[in-house]
Amino acid sequence: MSIKRPLPFLSLLALSSCLFSCGGIITLYIDTVDFSITSPRTAWTYNEDTKIMLAVNADTNEVKWESDIAGALGEGNHLTVFMQEGRHKISAEIMGVRRELDMFVAPGASGGDSRSVLVHYSPMEIMAKQGTYWSYLHAHDGSAGGFRILNAGAGRIGSAPLESHESDWPRRDMRISMPQGGVPIKAVASRLRSYDAYGLGDSRAFFVVNTANQLGAPHRIEAELIYLSDTLAVWFPLGHRASDLVNECIRRVESHIIPRLESIWGNAADIDGDGRIALLFSQTLNDEGLALGFFNPADFFELNADAHSGSYNPASNEMDIIYVAMPEAGSAGSFSTGNIVATIAHEMAHAATFTAKTWRRLKDGNATAAREEIFLEEGWSHLSENLCGLGISGGNVRFLKRFLDDTSAYSFGGPNRLGQQDSVGARGAITLFLSWLFWKAGGVSWDATLPVELVDLGGISFLRRMVELPETGWKSIGLAFGRPTDRLFDEMLRELNDSRISGHVFDYAIDPLTGEAVDFFVNMGSFYEGDRTIHIGFPAAVSVFETSAALPRSVVFFDAFQSGANRPLVLDSAKNDGEVFFSYRSAD
């Protein structure tokens, strides 16, 4: 019998004979099949708990598969099968022609092993060994919706995610837009201003962004210079007296925040050439109640009120300056002294990182220099609060808790479930990741005689490489660290899951100057902020009996579940795009 196939699946060996009859030609072919095994592959390692694809590059289902260990595996040119642990010799046979290869099947997850499976089709089966498993779903650049785990038995029921509310104001700050086509201020000579342009008691007008309406007209505030040192100039609304709380903020910024931030990021650009960074306290932030402070990159570019100009920038104060709300007496919440000091540190970090990442490149003529993506820019500043020893008293720990209360609602590097590019939980997520990376890179130590000074052990070098790279966003994290960001993300999530199983209490580093936690992770314990207790435990888990969804660069943790003997788990997803992984580890 001759089976005709298009090349290359069928090869013509020989023309055996030609018979002429009734004016026609009868041609007899003697055929053989030329094919190869395309899956599995010899160099790959497979696992016994997930199905393995068997495929050949022949357009026929008359393919018989065998294993020297398992025997007959089935028929077809494309099928998936479970295979037991061991080194197999696999054979595929078509019409007597046989192809063979060696492959290795590793044992499934057991005895504390972690496994991660790419969910590239649905439904997908996993033959997990009998036992208790802790699992999570996470995405790289992909996403999943309507995800379910079928055939899973109930295990330990964890805490359900809390409903996310992103309307709790004020937040730490908000991102102020950078002027498009603005002219960077390059030299003091162009400013008609000397080093000592202002003295104590002098006053001037300031443009202050209306945080309730960024597109509207800015506030115009007359302010007086109330404090001047070699590193700091403080301005306060004219006609008002600075309280003791304001003076306390100034003292802490001068003695602690400025030197600590300089050791981490270096200096912000000295836009007005006075050798100092300026700070303006503004009641408008308290009244609007949307942000505790902000850094405005427009101040780094020349004032230009011509609306028809490509360099239009009508509200620049043409100086390196930070804006912050007034500290309020008796406040253990948003406007407490601790929160205000942490906000100043946060905004000063913005000024320094914007200088290194964007402004210097623009100043040097690189018109395409990009501003960092918002998730990473905010992550740097929130991490800076921790490294200044303000992670607890400044309220940073609340951002972490928001993320851990509902991890599935937030992406580590993109919009949250509601489509918001910036949110409290998202800031907690990226702060957690950056903190983990910072200490994996080596972290810091403290000068024994002068604890305000940090000694770089690799963590600061990692941060500075990020801001010095021209690349931005998720990829730049891995470029600075020396390994792909997705792989680092996977490692951190695996450690988080391992901590859920072990119940390990995180032994965080303590800032010798403030006595506060410097690095963030899970299961840190309870912290006290005024009259409130904030507990940082494990991430809230979703029941395996519920449907869930994964945003790009997000994670969903599941309750522990039981897997029965010889009963595959079925991963079912209504929507599945890109790289989405189901990871699990045995607790037995």
PDB file of N, CA and C in Angstrom, residues 13-49:
ATOM      1  N   LEU A  13      11.450   6.557  -2.497  1.00  0.00           N
ATOM      2  CA  LEU A  13      12.681   5.771  -2.563  1.00  0.00           C
ATOM      3  C   LEU A  13      13.022   5.387  -4.004  1.00  0.00           C
ATOM      4  N   ALA A  14      12.013   4.835  -4.710  1.00  0.00           N
ATOM      5  CA  ALA A  14      12.342   4.357  -6.062  1.00  0.00           C
ATOM      6  C   ALA A  14      11.083   4.209  -6.893  1.00  0.00           C
ATOM      7  N   LEU A  15      11.283   4.360  -8.118  1.00  0.00           N
ATOM      8  CA  LEU A  15      10.211   4.041  -9.061  1.00  0.00           C
ATOM      9  C   LEU A  15      10.452   2.603  -9.519  1.00  0.00           C
ATOM     10  N   SER A  16       9.518   1.706  -9.099  1.00  0.00           N
ATOM     11  CA  SER A  16       9.792   0.289  -9.351  1.00  0.00           C
ATOM     12  C   SER A  16       9.502  -0.119 -10.797  1.00  0.00           C
ATOM     13  N   SER A  17       8.393   0.405 -11.376  1.00  0.00           N
ATOM     14  CA  SER A  17       8.107   0.048 -12.765  1.00  0.00           C
ATOM     15  C   SER A  17       7.052   0.964 -13.349  1.00  0.00           C
ATOM     16  N   CYS A  18       6.991   1.033 -14.664  1.00  0.00           N
ATOM     17  CA  CYS A  18       5.962   1.799 -15.363  1.00  0.00           C
ATOM     18  C   CYS A  18       5.266   0.845 -16.328  1.00  0.00           C
ATOM     19  N   LEU A  19       3.963   0.749 -16.201  1.00  0.00           N
ATOM     20  CA  LEU A  19       3.177  -0.109 -17.065  1.00  0.00           C
ATOM     21  C   LEU A  19       2.260   0.747 -17.913  1.00  0.00           C
ATOM     22  N   PHE A  20       2.289   0.517 -19.242  1.00  0.00           N
ATOM     23  CA  PHE A  20       1.451   1.279 -20.154  1.00  0.00           C
ATOM     24  C   PHE A  20       0.243   0.436 -20.533  1.00  0.00           C
ATOM     25  N   SER A  21      -0.950   0.962 -20.329  1.00  0.00           N
ATOM     26  CA  SER A  21      -2.153   0.209 -20.663  1.00  0.00           C
ATOM     27  C   SER A  21      -3.250   1.164 -21.067  1.00  0.00           C
ATOM     28  N   CYS A  22      -3.868   0.893 -22.228  1.00  0.00           N
ATOM     29  CA  CYS A  22      -5.000   1.689 -22.719  1.00  0.00           C
ATOM     30  C   CYS A  22      -4.647   3.153 -22.832  1.00  0.00           C
ATOM     31  N   GLY A  23      -3.411   3.397 -23.252  1.00  0.00           N
ATOM     32  CA  GLY A  23      -3.001   4.782 -23.452  1.00  0.00           C
ATOM     33  C   GLY A  23      -2.703   5.522 -22.173  1.00  0.00           C
ATOM     34  N   GLY A  24      -2.836   4.867 -21.033  1.00  0.00           N
ATOM     35  CA  GLY A  24      -2.569   5.535 -19.752  1.00  0.00           C
ATOM     36  C   GLY A  24      -1.279   5.049 -19.151  1.00  0.00           C
ATOM     37  N   ILE A  25      -0.897   5.664 -18.061  1.00  0.00           N
ATOM     38  CA  ILE A  25       0.330   5.289 -17.367  1.00  0.00           C
ATOM     39  C   ILE A  25      -0.022   4.889 -15.955  1.00  0.00           C
ATOM     40  N   ILE A  26       0.373   3.739 -15.512  1.00  0.00           N
ATOM     41  CA  ILE A  26       0.195   3.298 -14.131  1.00  0.00           C
ATOM     42  C   ILE A  26       1.568   3.316 -13.484  1.00  0.00           C
ATOM     43  N   THR A  27       1.719   4.095 -12.423  1.00  0.00           N
ATOM     44  CA  THR A  27       3.013   4.235 -11.757  1.00  0.00           C
ATOM     45  C   THR A  27       2.961   3.573 -10.400  1.00  0.00           C
ATOM     46  N   LEU A  28       3.893   2.718 -10.075  1.00  0.00           N
ATOM     47  CA  LEU A  28       3.963   2.042  -8.789  1.00  0.00           C
ATOM     48  C   LEU A  28       5.117   2.618  -7.993  1.00  0.00           C
ATOM     49  N   TYR A  29       4.781   3.131  -6.813  1.00  0.00           N
ATOM     50  CA  TYR A  29       5.810   3.683  -5.931  1.00  0.00           C
ATOM     51  C   TYR A  29       6.039   2.742  -4.766  1.00  0.00           C
ATOM     52  N   ILE A  30       7.276   2.588  -4.368  1.00  0.00           N
ATOM     53  CA  ILE A  30       7.609   1.922  -3.110  1.00  0.00           C
ATOM     54  C   ILE A  30       8.086   3.007  -2.166  1.00  0.00           C
ATOM     55  N   ASP A  31       7.300   3.287  -1.114  1.00  0.00           N
ATOM     56  CA  ASP A  31       7.521   4.446  -0.248  1.00  0.00           C
ATOM     57  C   ASP A  31       8.091   4.056   1.108  1.00  0.00           C
ATOM     58  N   THR A  32       8.740   5.010   1.749  1.00  0.00           N
ATOM     59  CA  THR A  32       9.115   4.889   3.155  1.00  0.00           C
ATOM     60  C   THR A  32       8.830   6.218   3.825  1.00  0.00           C
ATOM     61  N   VAL A  33       8.794   6.237   5.156  1.00  0.00           N
ATOM     62  CA  VAL A  33       8.437   7.442   5.903  1.00  0.00           C
ATOM     63  C   VAL A  33       9.682   8.058   6.508  1.00  0.00           C
ATOM     64  N   ASP A  34       9.863   9.344   6.258  1.00  0.00           N
ATOM     65  CA  ASP A  34      10.978  10.087   6.861  1.00  0.00           C
ATOM     66  C   ASP A  34      10.400  11.070   7.856  1.00  0.00           C
ATOM     67  N   PHE A  35      10.727  10.928   9.144  1.00  0.00           N
ATOM     68  CA  PHE A  35      10.161  11.799  10.171  1.00  0.00           C
ATOM     69  C   PHE A  35      11.126  11.859  11.349  1.00  0.00           C
ATOM     70  N   SER A  36      10.839  12.763  12.256  1.00  0.00           N
ATOM     71  CA  SER A  36      11.630  12.858  13.488  1.00  0.00           C
ATOM     72  C   SER A  36      10.706  13.186  14.653  1.00  0.00           C
ATOM     73  N   ILE A  37      11.191  12.913  15.860  1.00  0.00           N
ATOM     74  CA  ILE A  37      10.455  13.224  17.093  1.00  0.00           C
ATOM     75  C   ILE A  37      10.744  14.683  17.447  1.00  0.00           C
ATOM     76  N   THR A  38       9.698  15.493  17.525  1.00  0.00           N
ATOM     77  CA  THR A  38       9.887  16.911  17.870  1.00  0.00           C
ATOM     78  C   THR A  38       9.683  17.180  19.357  1.00  0.00           C
ATOM     79  N   SER A  39       8.985  16.299  20.054  1.00  0.00           N
ATOM     80  CA  SER A  39       8.797  16.399  21.502  1.00  0.00           C
ATOM     81  C   SER A  39       8.524  15.004  22.044  1.00  0.00           C
ATOM     82  N   PRO A  40       9.183  14.647  23.141  1.00  0.00           N
ATOM     83  CA  PRO A  40      10.081  15.429  24.014  1.00  0.00           C
ATOM     84  C   PRO A  40      11.467  15.628  23.402  1.00  0.00           C
ATOM     85  N   ARG A  41      12.315  16.333  24.159  1.00  0.00           N
ATOM     86  CA  ARG A  41      13.667  16.594  23.699  1.00  0.00           C
ATOM     87  C   ARG A  41      14.676  16.020  24.690  1.00  0.00           C
ATOM     88  N   THR A  42      15.761  15.529  24.141  1.00  0.00           N
ATOM     89  CA  THR A  42      16.758  14.839  24.967  1.00  0.00           C
ATOM     90  C   THR A  42      17.368  15.767  26.019  1.00  0.00           C
ATOM     91  N   ALA A  43      17.615  17.014  25.673  1.00  0.00           N
ATOM     92  CA  ALA A  43      18.332  17.917  26.587  1.00  0.00           C
ATOM     93  C   ALA A  43      17.448  18.487  27.684  1.00  0.00           C
ATOM     94  N   TRP A  44      16.157  18.265  27.598  1.00  0.00           N
ATOM     95  CA  TRP A  44      15.241  18.842  28.584  1.00  0.00           C
ATOM     96  C   TRP A  44      14.986  17.878  29.726  1.00  0.00           C
ATOM     97  N   THR A  45      14.620  18.431  30.863  1.00  0.00           N
ATOM     98  CA  THR A  45      14.189  17.626  32.005  1.00  0.00           C
ATOM     99  C   THR A  45      12.694  17.810  32.189  1.00  0.00           C
ATOM    100  N   TYR A  46      11.975  16.703  32.287  1.00  0.00           N
ATOM    101  CA  TYR A  46      10.530  16.729  32.467  1.00  0.00           C
ATOM    102  C   TYR A  46      10.190  16.237  33.872  1.00  0.00           C
ATOM    103  N   ASN A  47       8.948  16.420  34.268  1.00  0.00           N
ATOM    104  CA  ASN A  47       8.529  16.033  35.615  1.00  0.00           C
ATOM    105  C   ASN A  47       7.365  15.061  35.545  1.00  0.00           C
ATOM    106  N   GLU A  48       7.357  14.129  36.465  1.00  0.00           N
ATOM    107  CA  GLU A  48       6.341  13.082  36.435  1.00  0.00           C
ATOM    108  C   GLU A  48       4.950  13.577  36.813  1.00  0.00           C
ATOM    109  N   ASP A  49       4.854  14.767  37.431  1.00  0.00           N
ATOM    110  CA  ASP A  49       3.536  15.227  37.866  1.00  0.00           C
ATOM    111  C   ASP A  49       2.824  16.096  36.835  1.00  0.00           C
TER     112      ASP A  49
END
